[in-house]
Amino acid sequence: MNAQAIKALVFDVFGTVVDWRNGVAREAAPLLQRHGLTLDPFEFADAWRREYGPAMNTIRNGQRPFVRLDVLHRENLDNALRALGVDAGAIAAHELDELNLAWHRLDPWPDSIEGLLRMKRRYIIAPLSNGNIRLMIDMAKRAALPWDAILGAELVQMYKPSPDVYTKTAEILGLAPHEVCLVAAHNGDLAAARNCGLATAFVPRPTEHGPGQRTDLEATQPWDWIAADMNDLATQLGCQR
Amino acid sequence: MNAQAIKALVFDVFGTVVDWRNGVAREAAPLLQRHGLTLDPFEFADAWRREYGPAMNTIRNGQRPFVRLDVLHRENLDNALRALGVDAGAIAAHELDELNLAWHRLDPWPDSIEGLLRMKRRYIIAPLSNGNIRLMIDMAKRAALPWDAILGAELVQMYKPSPDVYTKTAEILGLAPHEVCLVAAHNGDLAAARNCGLATAFVPRPTEHGPGQRTDLEATQPWDWIAADMNDLATQLGCQR
């Protein structure tokens, strides 16, 4: 694959650009403590994230019209607490609403900003995330993610890995699918993008799910680029330091 | 109006942030010369812009499904040439396609970048333009416009001043209309935004239409803010230098 043929790099965000697990655990810890809950904040983060896929499935399969991720996250928060044996009703709604914004306040992996800044000089860079636009704006402003635009699920009104998300994003960019490259730490996301004709770049994030992670430790297909991190990807794509 | 109540500033772009007339004239001049056309490039720019409103009207009134502005600009280019007595068919399509990108390569007014950078520290800033997403991305990358996101007509699939464009943009931002302020050099755009409950800021651009401009020379309503330029607006909004 020739890097010259690519005009835009679009990025998975949760796990690929930012570290959701440490961020959510950090944001949840004070609330858990305040309410005398002895839950491990990392277990809580994992439980909340476990609701993510199933919640989007109801929209992907047409059971439910599209709602933005902030809405799903808030519902998932109640469900996660319940699954952990916590009575969500005993916690004030405004506290849970505030905790729901934890996803807006995630930190980038150490290489993300520098890599993005390098890639931005040569390519259009944008998130192609299931996160909604306001979530991505808040995250970018706090973390200084230098996006050229906020693309993703909310524009297309559908969640990845539904094909529309990839193909309509290329269309919005006025590009052919092969001129757009998805960068992700998840083989499944890349497989869906490749099926739609997009180019693909894998950046492993072996601690996204904590020390015991067993999935997505390496590329499971010969993706167009396989990089050690965002800086290595920038180098492979010919973007100067 | 209290600047503290505002969370996001959304900007009209053509005329308000960038100078379309000089930019289009500059981009058109070589093509006109190459084809031995004695048209004044500024008259040509004005003729092209005259097709803008009528073309969007067919979409605003439901006669035609939404198409992005790049498509309308390309059709308008043929119409403008025809109106000026030029045979558009005698010019190669690829030359006209290239000229159509003139709108992606407009320069900001001298105060725009500094003002935007100041406002960005305190507010979410985004275009609320009829220009499509790719057009806004290309313009921002070339001119270093520091947008937090690209909002506007293409997201909402409708053109200003239709009310949906303003109200759905506030909704996407997760804000009440009164927490969003439209910044524009056009009283009509501001009136439509105010009707939808948005706050309003007027920045005059008295040479947008050239030396003989007669419209929008001053505020025709008591807008929430009336500023001399983007820097003055930043100052009025309490954004430090």
Tab-separated table of C-alpha atoms in Angstrom:
chain	number	residue	atom	x	y	z
A	1	MET	CA	0.000	0.000	0.000
A	2	ASN	CA	1.353	3.378	-1.034
A	3	ALA	CA	1.103	6.102	1.603
A	4	GLN	CA	0.802	8.672	-1.219
A	5	ALA	CA	-2.590	7.241	-2.177
A	6	ILE	CA	-4.016	8.027	1.273
A	7	LYS	CA	-5.602	11.462	1.756
A	8	ALA	CA	-7.238	11.068	5.167
A	9	LEU	CA	-6.475	9.096	8.322
A	10	VAL	CA	-9.460	8.341	10.504
A	11	PHE	CA	-8.960	6.986	13.996
A	12	ASP	CA	-10.701	4.727	16.381
A	13	VAL	CA	-10.472	6.651	19.650
A	14	PHE	CA	-11.433	4.639	22.785
A	15	GLY	CA	-8.440	2.390	23.328
A	16	THR	CA	-6.565	3.484	20.203
A	17	VAL	CA	-5.954	7.193	20.880
A	18	VAL	CA	-6.983	7.448	24.530
A	19	ASP	CA	-6.760	5.161	27.547
A	20	TRP	CA	-10.373	4.742	28.678
A	21	ARG	CA	-9.759	2.217	31.451
A	22	ASN	CA	-7.389	4.289	33.570
A	23	GLY	CA	-9.421	7.429	32.869
A	24	VAL	CA	-12.759	5.962	33.855
A	25	ALA	CA	-11.266	4.330	36.951
A	26	ARG	CA	-9.696	7.646	37.997
A	27	GLU	CA	-12.984	9.511	37.508
A	28	ALA	CA	-15.059	6.840	39.291
A	29	ALA	CA	-12.848	6.379	42.362
A	30	PRO	CA	-14.043	9.478	44.293
A	31	LEU	CA	-17.710	8.611	43.770
A	32	LEU	CA	-17.207	4.992	44.805
A	33	GLN	CA	-15.378	6.122	47.927
A	34	ARG	CA	-17.940	8.823	48.764
A	35	HIS	CA	-20.668	6.197	48.746
A	36	GLY	CA	-18.662	3.658	50.750
A	37	LEU	CA	-18.562	1.203	47.861
A	38	THR	CA	-15.627	-1.175	48.084
A	39	LEU	CA	-15.579	-1.835	44.355
A	40	ASP	CA	-12.233	-1.743	42.609
A	41	PRO	CA	-12.395	1.275	40.240
A	42	PHE	CA	-10.821	-0.795	37.440
A	43	GLU	CA	-13.397	-3.547	37.853
A	44	PHE	CA	-16.028	-0.841	37.743
A	45	ALA	CA	-14.537	0.574	34.517
A	46	ASP	CA	-14.496	-2.907	32.978
A	47	ALA	CA	-18.106	-3.528	34.019
A	48	TRP	CA	-19.235	-0.230	32.483
A	49	ARG	CA	-17.363	-1.000	29.271
A	50	ARG	CA	-18.919	-4.493	29.081
A	51	GLU	CA	-22.318	-2.842	28.517
A	52	TYR	CA	-20.969	-0.872	25.538
A	53	GLY	CA	-21.229	-3.469	22.755
A	54	PRO	CA	-24.642	-4.870	23.740
A	55	ALA	CA	-26.117	-1.361	24.016
A	56	MET	CA	-24.963	-0.449	20.499
A	57	ASN	CA	-26.216	-3.782	19.157
A	58	THR	CA	-29.834	-2.734	19.720
A	59	ILE	CA	-29.179	0.162	17.343
A	60	ARG	CA	-27.033	-1.761	14.864
A	61	ASN	CA	-29.755	-4.370	14.436
A	62	GLY	CA	-32.500	-1.786	14.026
A	63	GLN	CA	-34.361	-2.526	17.283
A	64	ARG	CA	-33.845	1.033	18.386
A	65	PRO	CA	-33.350	4.319	16.519
A	66	PHE	CA	-29.938	5.951	16.804
A	67	VAL	CA	-29.151	7.753	20.034
A	68	ARG	CA	-25.769	9.272	20.790
A	69	LEU	CA	-23.214	7.496	22.921
A	70	ASP	CA	-23.648	9.860	25.894
A	71	VAL	CA	-27.186	8.480	26.196
A	72	LEU	CA	-26.059	4.856	25.978
A	73	HIS	CA	-23.232	5.459	28.450
A	74	ARG	CA	-25.700	6.882	30.988
A	75	GLU	CA	-28.023	3.893	30.663
A	76	ASN	CA	-25.030	1.552	30.744
A	77	LEU	CA	-23.843	3.177	33.968
A	78	ASP	CA	-27.066	2.196	35.737
A	79	ASN	CA	-26.828	-1.293	34.275
A	80	ALA	CA	-23.187	-1.712	35.271
A	81	LEU	CA	-23.863	-0.630	38.849
A	82	ARG	CA	-26.792	-3.035	39.027
A	83	ALA	CA	-24.629	-5.860	37.626
A	84	LEU	CA	-22.103	-5.113	40.368
A	85	GLY	CA	-24.827	-5.310	43.013
A	86	VAL	CA	-24.975	-1.546	43.629
A	87	ASP	CA	-28.298	0.255	43.982
A	88	ALA	CA	-27.893	3.044	41.427
A	89	GLY	CA	-31.057	4.635	42.814
A	90	ALA	CA	-29.207	5.380	46.082
A	91	ILE	CA	-26.809	7.691	44.212
A	92	ALA	CA	-28.068	11.143	43.193
A	93	ALA	CA	-28.793	11.432	39.492
A	94	HIS	CA	-26.591	14.512	39.167
A	95	GLU	CA	-23.633	12.529	40.515
A	96	LEU	CA	-24.163	9.833	37.920
A	97	ASP	CA	-24.675	12.451	35.178
A	98	GLU	CA	-21.354	13.961	36.189
A	99	LEU	CA	-19.610	10.571	36.239
A	100	ASN	CA	-21.025	9.938	32.766
A	101	LEU	CA	-18.721	12.712	31.545
A	102	ALA	CA	-15.712	10.599	32.551
A	103	TRP	CA	-15.631	9.501	28.900
A	104	HIS	CA	-15.124	13.159	27.892
A	105	ARG	CA	-12.032	13.372	30.104
A	106	LEU	CA	-9.787	10.539	29.009
A	107	ASP	CA	-6.051	10.941	28.591
A	108	PRO	CA	-4.250	10.106	25.351
A	109	TRP	CA	-1.611	7.374	25.274
A	110	PRO	CA	1.837	8.986	25.572
A	111	ASP	CA	2.587	8.793	21.819
A	112	SER	CA	-0.817	9.949	20.541
A	113	ILE	CA	-0.416	13.739	20.432
A	114	GLU	CA	3.020	13.789	18.831
A	115	GLY	CA	2.006	11.155	16.282
A	116	LEU	CA	-1.210	12.984	15.403
A	117	LEU	CA	0.581	16.313	15.013
A	118	ARG	CA	3.040	14.726	12.608
A	119	MET	CA	0.311	12.984	10.600
A	120	LYS	CA	-1.798	16.155	10.506
A	121	ARG	CA	0.846	17.953	8.458
A	122	ARG	CA	0.338	15.548	5.580
A	123	TYR	CA	-3.161	14.116	5.972
A	124	ILE	CA	-6.629	15.086	7.035
A	125	ILE	CA	-6.962	13.543	10.513
A	126	ALA	CA	-10.275	12.919	12.234
A	127	PRO	CA	-11.781	10.544	14.769
A	128	LEU	CA	-13.970	7.790	13.356
A	129	SER	CA	-15.338	6.867	16.738
A	130	ASN	CA	-18.606	5.662	18.165
A	131	GLY	CA	-18.319	8.587	20.580
A	132	ASN	CA	-20.686	11.467	19.884
A	133	ILE	CA	-19.547	14.839	18.580
A	134	ARG	CA	-19.721	16.729	21.883
A	135	LEU	CA	-17.861	13.947	23.669
A	136	MET	CA	-15.096	14.077	21.036
A	137	ILE	CA	-14.955	17.908	21.210
A	138	ASP	CA	-14.616	17.924	25.010
A	139	MET	CA	-11.990	15.191	24.918
A	140	ALA	CA	-9.997	16.950	22.204
A	141	LYS	CA	-10.069	20.342	23.938
A	142	ARG	CA	-8.942	18.862	27.274
A	143	ALA	CA	-6.254	16.628	25.786
A	144	ALA	CA	-5.193	18.867	22.862
A	145	LEU	CA	-5.994	16.274	20.219
A	146	PRO	CA	-5.411	18.229	16.990
A	147	TRP	CA	-8.280	16.873	14.865
A	148	ASP	CA	-9.150	18.584	11.567
A	149	ALA	CA	-12.812	17.634	12.016
A	150	ILE	CA	-14.967	15.399	14.189
A	151	LEU	CA	-16.349	12.531	12.125
A	152	GLY	CA	-17.902	9.253	13.263
A	153	ALA	CA	-21.067	7.521	14.372
A	154	GLU	CA	-23.202	10.576	15.131
A	155	LEU	CA	-22.762	12.028	11.632
A	156	VAL	CA	-23.785	8.763	10.045
A	157	GLN	CA	-26.382	7.927	12.719
A	158	MET	CA	-25.063	4.379	13.004
A	159	TYR	CA	-22.432	2.600	15.067
A	160	LYS	CA	-19.281	0.808	13.948
A	161	PRO	CA	-18.712	-1.808	12.710
A	162	SER	CA	-21.765	-1.268	10.491
A	163	PRO	CA	-20.477	-0.677	6.940
A	164	ASP	CA	-22.305	2.658	6.554
A	165	VAL	CA	-20.057	4.278	9.128
A	166	TYR	CA	-16.963	3.656	7.000
A	167	THR	CA	-18.421	4.226	3.535
A	168	LYS	CA	-20.421	7.343	4.397
A	169	THR	CA	-17.417	8.849	6.144
A	170	ALA	CA	-15.345	8.468	2.974
A	171	GLU	CA	-18.227	10.036	1.044
A	172	ILE	CA	-18.388	13.016	3.435
A	173	LEU	CA	-14.652	13.476	2.898
A	174	GLY	CA	-15.192	13.443	-0.869
A	175	LEU	CA	-12.781	10.527	-1.120
A	176	ALA	CA	-12.791	7.006	-2.489
A	177	PRO	CA	-12.684	4.393	0.306
A	178	HIS	CA	-9.105	3.404	-0.624
A	179	GLU	CA	-7.983	7.008	-0.062
A	180	VAL	CA	-9.045	6.758	3.594
A	181	CYS	CA	-7.109	4.739	6.163
A	182	LEU	CA	-8.601	3.596	9.459
A	183	VAL	CA	-6.135	3.520	12.331
A	184	ALA	CA	-7.229	1.245	15.160
A	185	ALA	CA	-6.015	-1.005	17.953
A	186	HIS	CA	-8.836	-3.459	17.221
A	187	ASN	CA	-8.636	-6.114	14.526
A	188	GLY	CA	-12.431	-6.299	14.251
A	189	ASP	CA	-12.767	-2.596	13.463
A	190	LEU	CA	-10.033	-2.879	10.827
A	191	ALA	CA	-11.665	-5.949	9.269
A	192	ALA	CA	-14.948	-4.072	8.881
A	193	ALA	CA	-13.148	-1.083	7.357
A	194	ARG	CA	-11.233	-3.309	4.948
A	195	ASN	CA	-14.473	-4.948	3.854
A	196	CYS	CA	-15.633	-1.470	2.841
A	197	GLY	CA	-12.465	-0.826	0.830
A	198	LEU	CA	-10.650	1.408	3.320
A	199	ALA	CA	-6.932	1.112	3.939
A	200	THR	CA	-6.009	-0.118	7.405
A	201	ALA	CA	-3.340	0.561	10.036
A	202	PHE	CA	-2.940	-1.392	13.271
A	203	VAL	CA	-1.447	0.138	16.404
A	204	PRO	CA	-1.433	-2.325	19.315
A	205	ARG	CA	-2.556	-1.157	22.736
A	206	PRO	CA	-1.699	-4.213	24.810
A	207	THR	CA	-2.798	-2.716	28.140
A	208	GLU	CA	-6.088	-1.170	26.984
A	209	HIS	CA	-7.968	-3.779	29.018
A	210	GLY	CA	-5.432	-3.898	31.838
A	211	PRO	CA	-2.526	-6.195	32.628
A	212	GLY	CA	-4.344	-9.423	31.714
A	213	GLN	CA	-5.390	-8.425	28.177
A	214	ARG	CA	-5.668	-11.355	25.786
A	215	THR	CA	-7.288	-9.802	22.691
A	216	ASP	CA	-5.836	-7.558	20.001
A	217	LEU	CA	-2.298	-8.102	21.230
A	218	GLU	CA	-1.206	-8.356	17.642
A	219	ALA	CA	-2.408	-7.972	14.082
A	220	THR	CA	-4.556	-10.928	13.004
A	221	GLN	CA	-4.492	-9.962	9.310
A	222	PRO	CA	-1.814	-8.388	7.124
A	223	TRP	CA	-3.080	-4.830	7.573
A	224	ASP	CA	-1.643	-2.193	5.227
A	225	TRP	CA	0.447	-0.782	8.059
A	226	ILE	CA	1.340	-2.362	11.361
A	227	ALA	CA	3.039	0.079	13.712
A	228	ALA	CA	4.390	0.000	17.256
A	229	ASP	CA	2.627	3.255	18.169
A	230	MET	CA	1.397	6.522	16.607
A	231	ASN	CA	4.904	7.879	16.204
A	232	ASP	CA	6.041	4.754	14.425
A	233	LEU	CA	2.974	4.968	12.182
A	234	ALA	CA	3.799	8.599	11.360
A	235	THR	CA	7.324	7.520	10.433
A	236	GLN	CA	6.067	4.645	8.269
A	237	LEU	CA	3.725	7.080	6.496
A	238	GLY	CA	6.629	9.420	5.762
A	239	CYS	CA	5.594	12.188	8.149
A	240	GLN	CA	8.574	14.084	9.464
A	241	ARG	CA	9.254	14.713	13.128
B	1	MET	CA	-26.404	39.041	27.670
B	2	ASN	CA	-23.854	37.409	29.944
B	3	ALA	CA	-20.821	35.922	28.207
B	4	GLN	CA	-20.619	33.325	31.010
B	5	ALA	CA	-23.871	31.766	29.812
B	6	ILE	CA	-22.378	31.011	26.390
B	7	LYS	CA	-20.636	27.649	25.957
B	8	ALA	CA	-20.089	27.554	22.197
B	9	LEU	CA	-19.468	30.143	19.493
B	10	VAL	CA	-20.512	29.092	16.006
B	11	PHE	CA	-19.436	31.147	13.014
B	12	ASP	CA	-20.742	32.038	9.651
B	13	VAL	CA	-17.689	31.589	7.434
B	14	PHE	CA	-18.032	33.010	3.891
B	15	GLY	CA	-17.708	36.763	4.404
B	16	THR	CA	-17.500	36.595	8.196
B	17	VAL	CA	-14.305	34.595	8.760
B	18	VAL	CA	-12.862	34.526	5.234
B	19	ASP	CA	-12.828	36.925	2.295
B	20	TRP	CA	-14.475	34.986	-0.523
B	21	ARG	CA	-14.514	37.784	-3.132
B	22	ASN	CA	-10.786	38.433	-3.265
B	23	GLY	CA	-10.067	34.712	-2.980
B	24	VAL	CA	-12.358	33.650	-5.802
B	25	ALA	CA	-11.148	36.491	-8.033
B	26	ARG	CA	-7.514	35.512	-7.385
B	27	GLU	CA	-8.229	31.844	-8.193
B	28	ALA	CA	-10.276	32.674	-11.312
B	29	ALA	CA	-7.909	35.187	-12.909
B	30	PRO	CA	-5.461	32.650	-14.433
B	31	LEU	CA	-8.270	30.610	-16.009
B	32	LEU	CA	-9.967	33.697	-17.429
B	33	GLN	CA	-6.678	34.866	-18.888
B	34	ARG	CA	-5.774	31.435	-20.264
B	35	HIS	CA	-9.035	31.370	-22.188
B	36	GLY	CA	-8.700	34.959	-23.427
B	37	LEU	CA	-11.789	36.078	-21.511
B	38	THR	CA	-11.738	39.791	-20.766
B	39	LEU	CA	-14.021	39.443	-17.752
B	40	ASP	CA	-13.023	41.285	-14.592
B	41	PRO	CA	-12.226	38.559	-12.028
B	42	PHE	CA	-14.186	40.447	-9.353
B	43	GLU	CA	-17.254	40.676	-11.578
B	44	PHE	CA	-16.853	36.978	-12.193
B	45	ALA	CA	-16.675	36.295	-8.427
B	46	ASP	CA	-19.807	38.396	-7.883
B	47	ALA	CA	-21.640	36.577	-10.683
B	48	TRP	CA	-20.726	33.175	-9.223
B	49	ARG	CA	-21.845	34.272	-5.759
B	50	ARG	CA	-25.164	35.582	-7.154
B	51	GLU	CA	-26.124	31.980	-8.001
B	52	TYR	CA	-25.542	30.884	-4.367
B	53	GLY	CA	-28.827	31.899	-2.745
B	54	PRO	CA	-31.132	30.742	-5.571
B	55	ALA	CA	-29.359	27.354	-5.751
B	56	MET	CA	-29.868	26.736	-2.026
B	57	ASN	CA	-33.475	27.876	-2.258
B	58	THR	CA	-34.419	24.812	-4.291
B	59	ILE	CA	-33.258	22.722	-1.328
B	60	ARG	CA	-34.655	24.961	1.398
B	61	ASN	CA	-38.109	24.802	-0.177
B	62	GLY	CA	-37.999	21.038	-0.618
B	63	GLN	CA	-37.900	20.999	-4.449
B	64	ARG	CA	-34.618	19.132	-4.316
B	65	PRO	CA	-33.020	16.770	-1.770
B	66	PHE	CA	-29.948	18.070	0.047
B	67	VAL	CA	-26.686	18.084	-1.884
B	68	ARG	CA	-23.472	19.519	-0.493
B	69	LEU	CA	-22.280	22.979	-1.432
B	70	ASP	CA	-19.424	21.710	-3.628
B	71	VAL	CA	-22.096	20.295	-5.934
B	72	LEU	CA	-24.101	23.529	-6.004
B	73	HIS	CA	-20.937	25.602	-6.552
B	74	ARG	CA	-20.035	23.484	-9.579
B	75	GLU	CA	-23.485	23.882	-11.122
B	76	ASN	CA	-23.451	27.585	-10.243
B	77	LEU	CA	-20.122	27.979	-12.000
B	78	ASP	CA	-21.634	26.836	-15.303
B	79	ASN	CA	-24.628	29.102	-14.734
B	80	ALA	CA	-22.476	32.102	-13.858
B	81	LEU	CA	-20.327	31.676	-16.955
B	82	ARG	CA	-23.435	31.372	-19.087
B	83	ALA	CA	-24.925	34.511	-17.467
B	84	LEU	CA	-21.715	36.340	-18.360
B	85	GLY	CA	-21.997	35.180	-21.970
B	86	VAL	CA	-19.183	32.637	-21.725
B	87	ASP	CA	-19.521	29.189	-23.279
B	88	ALA	CA	-18.681	26.959	-20.297
B	89	GLY	CA	-18.565	23.994	-22.685
B	90	ALA	CA	-15.458	25.471	-24.347
B	91	ILE	CA	-13.524	25.115	-21.082
B	92	ALA	CA	-12.301	21.640	-20.075
B	93	ALA	CA	-14.336	20.102	-17.245
B	94	HIS	CA	-11.205	19.414	-15.221
B	95	GLU	CA	-10.328	23.114	-15.322
B	96	LEU	CA	-13.766	24.045	-13.998
B	97	ASP	CA	-13.590	21.270	-11.378
B	98	GLU	CA	-10.286	22.726	-10.243
B	99	LEU	CA	-11.660	26.278	-10.178
B	100	ASN	CA	-14.563	24.982	-8.082
B	101	LEU	CA	-12.031	24.371	-5.313
B	102	ALA	CA	-11.391	28.127	-5.121
B	103	TRP	CA	-13.902	28.137	-2.261
B	104	HIS	CA	-11.628	25.706	-0.366
B	105	ARG	CA	-8.725	28.188	-0.650
B	106	LEU	CA	-10.031	31.449	0.768
B	107	ASP	CA	-7.973	33.648	3.053
B	108	PRO	CA	-9.185	34.733	6.482
B	109	TRP	CA	-9.692	38.429	7.257
B	110	PRO	CA	-6.590	39.737	9.062
B	111	ASP	CA	-8.177	39.569	12.542
B	112	SER	CA	-9.841	36.125	12.197
B	113	ILE	CA	-7.078	33.764	13.328
B	114	GLU	CA	-5.997	35.750	16.381
B	115	GLY	CA	-9.601	36.302	17.442
B	116	LEU	CA	-10.489	32.627	16.993
B	117	LEU	CA	-7.446	31.460	18.940
B	118	ARG	CA	-8.422	33.730	21.834
B	119	MET	CA	-12.066	32.605	21.794
B	120	LYS	CA	-11.059	28.944	21.527
B	121	ARG	CA	-9.434	29.070	24.968
B	122	ARG	CA	-12.782	29.746	26.595
B	123	TYR	CA	-15.418	28.422	24.208
B	124	ILE	CA	-16.077	25.597	21.811
B	125	ILE	CA	-15.597	27.215	18.383
B	126	ALA	CA	-16.952	25.748	15.163
B	127	PRO	CA	-18.120	26.903	11.753
B	128	LEU	CA	-21.882	27.009	11.241
B	129	SER	CA	-21.582	27.451	7.517
B	130	ASN	CA	-23.440	26.362	4.436
B	131	GLY	CA	-20.085	25.069	3.204
B	132	ASN	CA	-19.715	21.298	3.257
B	133	ILE	CA	-17.428	19.453	5.654
B	134	ARG	CA	-14.592	18.750	3.202
B	135	LEU	CA	-14.636	22.353	2.020
B	136	MET	CA	-14.364	23.570	5.625
B	137	ILE	CA	-11.583	21.061	6.390
B	138	ASP	CA	-9.519	22.121	3.368
B	139	MET	CA	-10.031	25.807	4.150
B	140	ALA	CA	-9.112	25.342	7.814
B	141	LYS	CA	-5.963	23.330	7.061
B	142	ARG	CA	-4.735	25.873	4.489
B	143	ALA	CA	-5.558	28.937	6.570
B	144	ALA	CA	-4.893	27.473	10.057
B	145	LEU	CA	-8.411	28.132	11.305
B	146	PRO	CA	-8.356	26.451	14.746
B	147	TRP	CA	-11.863	24.937	14.808
B	148	ASP	CA	-12.786	22.434	17.517
B	149	ALA	CA	-15.173	20.684	15.122
B	150	ILE	CA	-16.787	21.234	11.737
B	151	LEU	CA	-20.512	21.813	12.160
B	152	GLY	CA	-23.033	23.276	9.712
B	153	ALA	CA	-25.357	22.543	6.832
B	154	GLU	CA	-24.017	19.139	5.808
B	155	LEU	CA	-24.515	17.648	9.288
B	156	VAL	CA	-28.083	18.845	9.400
B	157	GLN	CA	-28.721	18.229	5.673
B	158	MET	CA	-30.309	21.667	5.297
B	159	TYR	CA	-29.104	25.170	4.467
B	160	LYS	CA	-29.215	28.327	6.577
B	161	PRO	CA	-31.318	30.251	7.320
B	162	SER	CA	-33.679	27.279	7.794
B	163	PRO	CA	-34.351	26.974	11.552
B	164	ASP	CA	-33.220	23.324	11.715
B	165	VAL	CA	-29.640	24.325	11.016
B	166	TYR	CA	-29.455	26.408	14.196
B	167	THR	CA	-31.550	24.255	16.521
B	168	LYS	CA	-30.062	20.903	15.502
B	169	THR	CA	-26.563	22.302	15.835
B	170	ALA	CA	-27.285	23.301	19.451
B	171	GLU	CA	-28.700	19.813	20.001
B	172	ILE	CA	-25.564	18.155	18.567
B	173	LEU	CA	-23.519	20.279	20.961
B	174	GLY	CA	-25.698	19.102	23.857
B	175	LEU	CA	-26.526	22.734	24.616
B	176	ALA	CA	-29.632	24.853	24.973
B	177	PRO	CA	-29.973	27.369	22.098
B	178	HIS	CA	-29.201	30.301	24.424
B	179	GLU	CA	-25.852	28.700	25.309
B	180	VAL	CA	-24.789	28.939	21.653
B	181	CYS	CA	-23.879	32.242	20.007
B	182	LEU	CA	-23.825	32.731	16.248
B	183	VAL	CA	-21.136	35.118	15.039
B	184	ALA	CA	-21.902	36.575	11.615
B	185	ALA	CA	-21.415	39.593	9.379
B	186	HIS	CA	-24.960	39.179	8.050
B	187	ASN	CA	-28.006	40.554	9.824
B	188	GLY	CA	-30.293	38.019	8.135
B	189	ASP	CA	-28.322	35.046	9.447
B	190	LEU	CA	-28.369	36.537	12.958
B	191	ALA	CA	-32.114	37.211	12.785
B	192	ALA	CA	-32.766	33.565	11.901
B	193	ALA	CA	-30.506	32.390	14.731
B	194	ARG	CA	-32.205	34.718	17.223
B	195	ASN	CA	-35.608	33.386	16.180
B	196	CYS	CA	-34.337	29.956	17.218
B	197	GLY	CA	-33.190	31.235	20.620
B	198	LEU	CA	-29.471	31.492	19.911
B	199	ALA	CA	-27.375	34.390	21.169
B	200	THR	CA	-26.001	36.648	18.434
B	201	ALA	CA	-22.826	38.585	17.691
B	202	PHE	CA	-22.349	40.912	14.727
B	203	VAL	CA	-18.952	41.585	13.186
B	204	PRO	CA	-19.194	43.948	10.201
B	205	ARG	CA	-17.301	43.126	7.031
B	206	PRO	CA	-17.924	46.290	5.025
B	207	THR	CA	-15.839	45.230	2.005
B	208	GLU	CA	-17.090	41.651	1.716
B	209	HIS	CA	-18.885	42.609	-1.509
B	210	GLY	CA	-16.224	45.057	-2.638
B	211	PRO	CA	-15.850	48.814	-2.393
B	212	GLY	CA	-19.480	49.600	-3.234
B	213	GLN	CA	-21.105	47.414	-0.557
B	214	ARG	CA	-24.446	48.735	0.669
B	215	THR	CA	-25.804	45.868	2.812
B	216	ASP	CA	-24.799	44.693	6.282
B	217	LEU	CA	-22.676	47.775	6.871
B	218	GLU	CA	-24.045	47.923	10.385
B	219	ALA	CA	-26.191	46.025	12.863
B	220	THR	CA	-29.896	46.353	12.048
B	221	GLN	CA	-31.018	44.913	15.402
B	222	PRO	CA	-29.595	45.178	18.921
B	223	TRP	CA	-27.604	41.950	18.705
B	224	ASP	CA	-26.180	40.587	21.965
B	225	TRP	CA	-22.702	41.663	20.936
B	226	ILE	CA	-21.667	44.117	18.243
B	227	ALA	CA	-17.934	44.112	17.660
B	228	ALA	CA	-15.507	45.885	15.328
B	229	ASP	CA	-13.759	42.611	14.410
B	230	MET	CA	-12.944	39.154	15.829
B	231	ASN	CA	-10.356	40.528	18.203
B	232	ASP	CA	-12.769	43.086	19.569
B	233	LEU	CA	-15.367	40.345	19.994
B	234	ALA	CA	-12.836	38.218	21.899
B	235	THR	CA	-12.162	41.176	24.178
B	236	GLN	CA	-15.871	41.822	24.743
B	237	LEU	CA	-16.325	38.138	25.606
B	238	GLY	CA	-13.552	38.351	28.190
B	239	CYS	CA	-11.009	36.251	26.267
B	240	GLN	CA	-7.474	37.293	27.059
B	241	ARG	CA	-4.855	38.138	24.473
